[in-house]
Coordinates of N, CA and C in Angstrom, one line a residue:
X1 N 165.0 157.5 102.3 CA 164.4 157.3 103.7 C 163.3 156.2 103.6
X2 N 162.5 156.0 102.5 CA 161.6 154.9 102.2 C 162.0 153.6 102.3
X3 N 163.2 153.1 101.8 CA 164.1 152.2 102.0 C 164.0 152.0 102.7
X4 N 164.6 152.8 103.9 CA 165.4 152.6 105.3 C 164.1 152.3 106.2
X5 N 163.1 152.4 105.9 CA 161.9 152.2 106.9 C 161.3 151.1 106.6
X6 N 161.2 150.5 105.5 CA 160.6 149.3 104.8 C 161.8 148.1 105.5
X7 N 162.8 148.3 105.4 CA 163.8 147.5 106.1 C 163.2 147.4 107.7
X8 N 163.4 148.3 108.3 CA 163.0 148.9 110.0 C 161.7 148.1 110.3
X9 N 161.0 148.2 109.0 CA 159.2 147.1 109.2 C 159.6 146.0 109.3
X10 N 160.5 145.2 108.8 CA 160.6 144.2 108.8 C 161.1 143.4 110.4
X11 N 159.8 142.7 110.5 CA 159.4 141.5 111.9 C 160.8 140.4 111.9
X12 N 161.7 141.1 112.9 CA 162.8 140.2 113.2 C 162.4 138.9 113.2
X13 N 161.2 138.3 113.8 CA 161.1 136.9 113.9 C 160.8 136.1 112.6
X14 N 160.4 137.5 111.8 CA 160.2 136.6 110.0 C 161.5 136.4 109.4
X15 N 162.7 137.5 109.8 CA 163.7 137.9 109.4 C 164.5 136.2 110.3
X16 N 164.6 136.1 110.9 CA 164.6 134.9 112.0 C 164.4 133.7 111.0
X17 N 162.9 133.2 110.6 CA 162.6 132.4 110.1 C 162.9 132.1 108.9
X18 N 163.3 132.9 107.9 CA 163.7 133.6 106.5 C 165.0 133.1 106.7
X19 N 165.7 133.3 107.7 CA 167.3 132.9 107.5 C 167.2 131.3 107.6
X20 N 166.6 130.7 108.6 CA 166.3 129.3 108.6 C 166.3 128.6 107.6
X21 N 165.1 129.1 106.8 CA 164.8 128.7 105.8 C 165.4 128.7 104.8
X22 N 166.5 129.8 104.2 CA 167.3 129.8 103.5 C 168.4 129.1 103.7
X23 N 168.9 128.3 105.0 CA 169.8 127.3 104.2 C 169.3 126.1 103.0
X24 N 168.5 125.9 102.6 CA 168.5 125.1 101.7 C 168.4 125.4 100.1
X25 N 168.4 127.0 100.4 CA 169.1 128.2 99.0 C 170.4 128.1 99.4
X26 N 171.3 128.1 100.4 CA 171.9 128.4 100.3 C 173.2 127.7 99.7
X27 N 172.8 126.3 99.4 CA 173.4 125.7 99.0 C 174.2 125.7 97.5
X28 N 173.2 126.6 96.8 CA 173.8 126.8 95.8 C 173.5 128.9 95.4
X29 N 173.1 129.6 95.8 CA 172.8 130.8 96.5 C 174.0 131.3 97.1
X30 N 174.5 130.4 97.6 CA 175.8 130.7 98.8 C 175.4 131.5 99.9
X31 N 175.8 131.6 101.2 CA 175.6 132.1 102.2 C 175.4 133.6 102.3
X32 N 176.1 134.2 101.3 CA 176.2 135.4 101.2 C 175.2 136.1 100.1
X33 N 174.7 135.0 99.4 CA 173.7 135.3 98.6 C 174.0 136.0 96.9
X34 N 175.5 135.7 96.7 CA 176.3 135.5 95.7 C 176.4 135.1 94.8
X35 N 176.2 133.5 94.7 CA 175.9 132.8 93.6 C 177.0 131.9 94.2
X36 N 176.7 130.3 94.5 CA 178.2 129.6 95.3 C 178.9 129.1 93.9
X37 N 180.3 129.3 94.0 CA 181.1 128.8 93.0 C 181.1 127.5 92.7
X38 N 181.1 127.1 91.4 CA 181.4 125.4 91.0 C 182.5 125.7 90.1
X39 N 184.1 125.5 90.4 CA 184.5 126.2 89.8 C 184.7 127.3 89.2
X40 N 184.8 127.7 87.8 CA 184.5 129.1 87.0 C 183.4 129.6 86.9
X41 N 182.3 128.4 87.7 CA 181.1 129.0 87.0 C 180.5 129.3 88.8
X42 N 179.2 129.9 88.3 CA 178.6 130.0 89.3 C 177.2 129.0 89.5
X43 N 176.9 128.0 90.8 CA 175.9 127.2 90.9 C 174.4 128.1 90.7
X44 N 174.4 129.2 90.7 CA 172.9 130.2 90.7 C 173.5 131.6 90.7
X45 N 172.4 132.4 89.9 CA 172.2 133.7 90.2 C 172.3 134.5 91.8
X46 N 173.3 135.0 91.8 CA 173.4 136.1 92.8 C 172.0 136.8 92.8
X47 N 171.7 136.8 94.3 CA 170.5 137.9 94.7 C 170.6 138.9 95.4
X48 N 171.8 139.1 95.3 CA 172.3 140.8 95.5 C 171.9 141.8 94.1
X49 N 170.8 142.3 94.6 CA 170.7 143.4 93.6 C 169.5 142.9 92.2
X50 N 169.2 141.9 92.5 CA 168.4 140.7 91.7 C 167.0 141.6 91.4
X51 N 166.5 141.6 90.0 CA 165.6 142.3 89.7 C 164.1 141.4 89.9
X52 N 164.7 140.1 90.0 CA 163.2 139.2 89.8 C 163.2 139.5 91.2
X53 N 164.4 138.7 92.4 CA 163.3 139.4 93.4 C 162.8 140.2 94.0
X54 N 163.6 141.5 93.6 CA 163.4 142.7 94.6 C 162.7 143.6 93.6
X55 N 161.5 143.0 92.4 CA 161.0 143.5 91.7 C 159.2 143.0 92.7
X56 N 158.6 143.2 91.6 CA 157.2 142.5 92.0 C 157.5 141.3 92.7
X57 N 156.8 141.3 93.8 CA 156.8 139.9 94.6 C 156.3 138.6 94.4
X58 N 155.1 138.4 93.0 CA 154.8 137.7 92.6 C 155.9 137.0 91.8
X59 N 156.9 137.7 91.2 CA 158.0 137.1 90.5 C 158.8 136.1 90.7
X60 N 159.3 136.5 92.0 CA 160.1 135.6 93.1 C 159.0 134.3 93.9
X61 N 157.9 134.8 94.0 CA 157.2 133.7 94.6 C 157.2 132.6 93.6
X62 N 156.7 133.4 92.1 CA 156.5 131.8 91.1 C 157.9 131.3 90.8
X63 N 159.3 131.9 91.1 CA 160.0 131.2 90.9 C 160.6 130.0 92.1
X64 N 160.3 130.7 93.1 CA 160.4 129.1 94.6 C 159.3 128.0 94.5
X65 N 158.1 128.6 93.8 CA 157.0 127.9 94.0 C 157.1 127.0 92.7
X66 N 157.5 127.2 91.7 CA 157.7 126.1 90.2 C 158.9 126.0 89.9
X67 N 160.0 126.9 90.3 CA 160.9 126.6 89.7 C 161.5 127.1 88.5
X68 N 163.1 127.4 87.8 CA 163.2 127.4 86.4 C 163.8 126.4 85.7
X69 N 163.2 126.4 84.9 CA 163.9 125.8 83.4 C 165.3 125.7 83.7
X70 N 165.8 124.5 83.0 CA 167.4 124.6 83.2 C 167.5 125.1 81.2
X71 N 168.1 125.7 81.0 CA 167.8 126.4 79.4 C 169.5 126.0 79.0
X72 N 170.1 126.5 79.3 CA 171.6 126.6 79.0 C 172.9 126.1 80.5
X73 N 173.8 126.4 80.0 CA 174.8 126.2 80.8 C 175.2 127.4 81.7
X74 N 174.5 128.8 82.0 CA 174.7 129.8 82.6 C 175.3 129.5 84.0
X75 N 174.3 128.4 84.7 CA 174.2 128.1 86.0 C 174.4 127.1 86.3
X76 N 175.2 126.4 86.9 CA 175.1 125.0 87.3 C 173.9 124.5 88.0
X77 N 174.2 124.9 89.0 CA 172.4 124.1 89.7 C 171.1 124.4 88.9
X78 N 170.2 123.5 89.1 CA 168.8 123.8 88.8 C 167.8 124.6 89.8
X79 N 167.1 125.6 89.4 CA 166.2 125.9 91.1 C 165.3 125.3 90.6
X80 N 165.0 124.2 91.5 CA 163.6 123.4 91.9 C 162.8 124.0 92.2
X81 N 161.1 123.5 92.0 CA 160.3 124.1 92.9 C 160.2 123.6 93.7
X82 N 160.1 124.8 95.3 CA 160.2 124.4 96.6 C 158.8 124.9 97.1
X83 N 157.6 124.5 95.9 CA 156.6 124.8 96.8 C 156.0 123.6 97.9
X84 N 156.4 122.2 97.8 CA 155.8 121.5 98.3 C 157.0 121.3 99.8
X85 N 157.8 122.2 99.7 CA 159.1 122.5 100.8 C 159.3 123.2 101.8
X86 N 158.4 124.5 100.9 CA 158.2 125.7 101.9 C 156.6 125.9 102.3
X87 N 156.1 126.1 103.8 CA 154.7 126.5 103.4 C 154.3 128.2 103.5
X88 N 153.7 128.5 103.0 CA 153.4 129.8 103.1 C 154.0 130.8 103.8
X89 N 154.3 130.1 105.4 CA 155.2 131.2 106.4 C 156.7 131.4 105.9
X90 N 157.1 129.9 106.1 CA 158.5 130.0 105.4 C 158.9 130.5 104.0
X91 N 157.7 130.2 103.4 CA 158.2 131.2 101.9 C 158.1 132.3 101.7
X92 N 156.9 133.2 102.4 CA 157.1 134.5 103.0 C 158.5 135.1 103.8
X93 N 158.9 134.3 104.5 CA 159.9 134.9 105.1 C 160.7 134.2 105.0
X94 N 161.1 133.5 103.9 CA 162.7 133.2 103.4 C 162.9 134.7 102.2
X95 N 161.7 134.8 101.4 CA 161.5 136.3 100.5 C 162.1 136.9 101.1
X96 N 160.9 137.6 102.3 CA 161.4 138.4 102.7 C 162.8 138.8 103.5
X97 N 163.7 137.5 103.8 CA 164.9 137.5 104.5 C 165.5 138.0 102.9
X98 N 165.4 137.5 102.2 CA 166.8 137.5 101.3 C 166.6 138.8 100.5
X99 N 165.5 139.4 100.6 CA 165.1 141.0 99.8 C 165.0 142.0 100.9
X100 N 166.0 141.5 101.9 CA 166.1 142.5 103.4 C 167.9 142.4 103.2
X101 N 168.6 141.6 103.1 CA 169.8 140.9 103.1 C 170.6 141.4 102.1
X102 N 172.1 141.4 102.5 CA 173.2 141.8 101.8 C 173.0 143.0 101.3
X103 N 172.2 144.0 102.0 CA 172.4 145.5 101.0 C 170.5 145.7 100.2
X104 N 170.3 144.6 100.0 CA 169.0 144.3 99.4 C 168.3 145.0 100.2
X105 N 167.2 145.8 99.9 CA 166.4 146.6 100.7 C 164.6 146.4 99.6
X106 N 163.9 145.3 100.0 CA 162.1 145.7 99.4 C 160.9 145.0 100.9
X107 N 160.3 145.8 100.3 CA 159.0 145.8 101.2 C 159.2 144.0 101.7
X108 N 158.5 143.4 103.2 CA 158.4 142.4 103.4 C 157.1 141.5 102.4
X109 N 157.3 140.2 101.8 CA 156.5 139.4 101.9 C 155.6 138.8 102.3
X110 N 154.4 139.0 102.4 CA 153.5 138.6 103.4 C 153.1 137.3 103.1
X111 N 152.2 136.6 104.3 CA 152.1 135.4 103.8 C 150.8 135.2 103.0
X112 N 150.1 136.4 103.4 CA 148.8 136.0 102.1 C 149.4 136.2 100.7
X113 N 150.3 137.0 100.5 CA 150.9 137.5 99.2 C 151.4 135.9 98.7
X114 N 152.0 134.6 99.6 CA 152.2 133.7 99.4 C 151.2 132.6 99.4
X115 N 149.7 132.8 100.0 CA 149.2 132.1 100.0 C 148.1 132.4 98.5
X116 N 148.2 133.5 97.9 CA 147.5 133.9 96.9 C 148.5 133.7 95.8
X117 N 149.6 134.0 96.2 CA 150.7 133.4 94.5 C 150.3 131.7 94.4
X118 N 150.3 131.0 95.8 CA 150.2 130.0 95.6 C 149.1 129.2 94.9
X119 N 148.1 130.1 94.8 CA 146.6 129.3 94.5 C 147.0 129.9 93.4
X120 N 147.1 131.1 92.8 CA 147.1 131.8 91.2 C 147.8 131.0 90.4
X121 N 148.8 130.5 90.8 CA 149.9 129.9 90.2 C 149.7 128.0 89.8
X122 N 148.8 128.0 90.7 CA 148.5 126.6 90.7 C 148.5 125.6 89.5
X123 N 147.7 126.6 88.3 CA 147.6 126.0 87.2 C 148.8 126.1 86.1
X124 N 149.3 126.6 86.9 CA 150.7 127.0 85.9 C 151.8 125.7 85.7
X125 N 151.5 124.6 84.5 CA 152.2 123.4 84.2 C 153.4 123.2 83.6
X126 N 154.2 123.5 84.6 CA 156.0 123.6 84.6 C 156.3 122.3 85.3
X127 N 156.3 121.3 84.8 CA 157.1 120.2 85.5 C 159.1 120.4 85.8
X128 N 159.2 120.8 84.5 CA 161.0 121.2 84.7 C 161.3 122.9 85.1
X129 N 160.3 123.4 85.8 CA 160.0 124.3 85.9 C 160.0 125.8 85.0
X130 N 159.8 126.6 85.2 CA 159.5 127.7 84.3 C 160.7 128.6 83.5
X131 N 160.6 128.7 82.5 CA 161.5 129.4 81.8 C 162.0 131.1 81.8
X132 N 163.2 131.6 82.0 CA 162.9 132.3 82.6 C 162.4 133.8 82.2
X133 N 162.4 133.8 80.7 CA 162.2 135.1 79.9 C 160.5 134.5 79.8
X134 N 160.1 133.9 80.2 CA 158.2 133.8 80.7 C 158.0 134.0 82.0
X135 N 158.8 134.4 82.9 CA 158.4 134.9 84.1 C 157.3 135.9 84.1
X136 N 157.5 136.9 83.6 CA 156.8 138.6 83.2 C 155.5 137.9 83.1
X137 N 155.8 137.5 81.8 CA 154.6 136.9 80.9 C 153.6 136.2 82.1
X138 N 153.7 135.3 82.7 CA 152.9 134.3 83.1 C 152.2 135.2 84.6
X139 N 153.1 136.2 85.6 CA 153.1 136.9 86.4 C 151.9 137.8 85.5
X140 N 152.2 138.2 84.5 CA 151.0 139.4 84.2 C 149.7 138.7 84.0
X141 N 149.6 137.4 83.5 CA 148.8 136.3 83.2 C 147.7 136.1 84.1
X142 N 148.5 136.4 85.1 CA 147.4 135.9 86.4 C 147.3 137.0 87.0
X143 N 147.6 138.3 87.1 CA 147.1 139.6 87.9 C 145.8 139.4 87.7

C-alpha cells in the first residue's frame, strides 16, 4: 500500500516535466526505459527495476549530474553528465518521472534533494565521469 501512495504523491506536472525531460535519456534509455538496442548489445542500462535509481536518491542524482566512466564494453553509449543540461527542476523531475515509470514505484525527487546533491557533489572531479563500483563510496562520502 506504501508504494501505491508514494506513486498517487507524485505532482502530475513534475511527472509532465520528467517525461520532457527524458527525451534526451531516451536516446539511448529507450523510450520504454529498457536499454535501446545497438544491435546485440544494449546502448545503456535498463531502468526498470534499477537499483542505483530506485535506491537512495543521491545515487541517481550523482550519476545525471557527473556521469559514468565508460570502463568496458557492457554498454554502448556513454552517460554524460547532464548537470550543466538539466537545472534542478528538470533533474528533479526527469528522477522522479523515470522512478514513477514502467512498473518503477520510489518516493518523488525533490528539487532541494537536487539542489543539495548539486552543491555536495560539486567537488567531486570526474571529467570522464564516475566509475561505477565508486558510486556507494563517494554518495557515502558526502552524507
Amino acid at each position: 500500500a506504501e508504494e501505491a501512495s508514494a506513486a498517487a504523491a507524485v505532482d502530475p506536472e513534475v511527472m509532465k516535466l520528467g517525461q520532457t525531460s527524458y527525451a534526451t535519456c531516451a536516446a539511448c534509455h529507450g523510450p520504454d526505459g529498457k536499454g535501446l538496442k545497438a544491435g546485440p548489445a544494449l546502448m545503456a542500462p535498463s531502468l526498470v527495476g534499477s537499483e542505483v535509481l530506485l535506491g537512495d536518491p543521491d545515487l541517481s542524482l550523482l550519476v545525471v549530474l557527473k556521469g559514468i566512466a565508460k570502463e568496458n564494453m557492457d554498454f554502448m553509449g556513454v552517460m554524460a553528465p547532464l548537470g550543466a543540461a538539466l537545472d534542478d527542476q528538470k533533474l528533479a523531475a526527469v528522477l522522479t518521472y523515470t522512478r514513477n515509470s514502467w512498473g518503477n514505484s520510489a518516493p518523488a525527487v525533490t528539487v532541494e534533494q537536487a539542489a543539495a546533491a548539486r552543491e555536495k557533489f560539486a567537488d567531486v572531479n570526474a571529467p570522464a565521469g564516475v566509475k561505477r563500483g565508486e558510486l556507494e563510496k563517494i554518495v557515502s562520502e558526502h552524507k
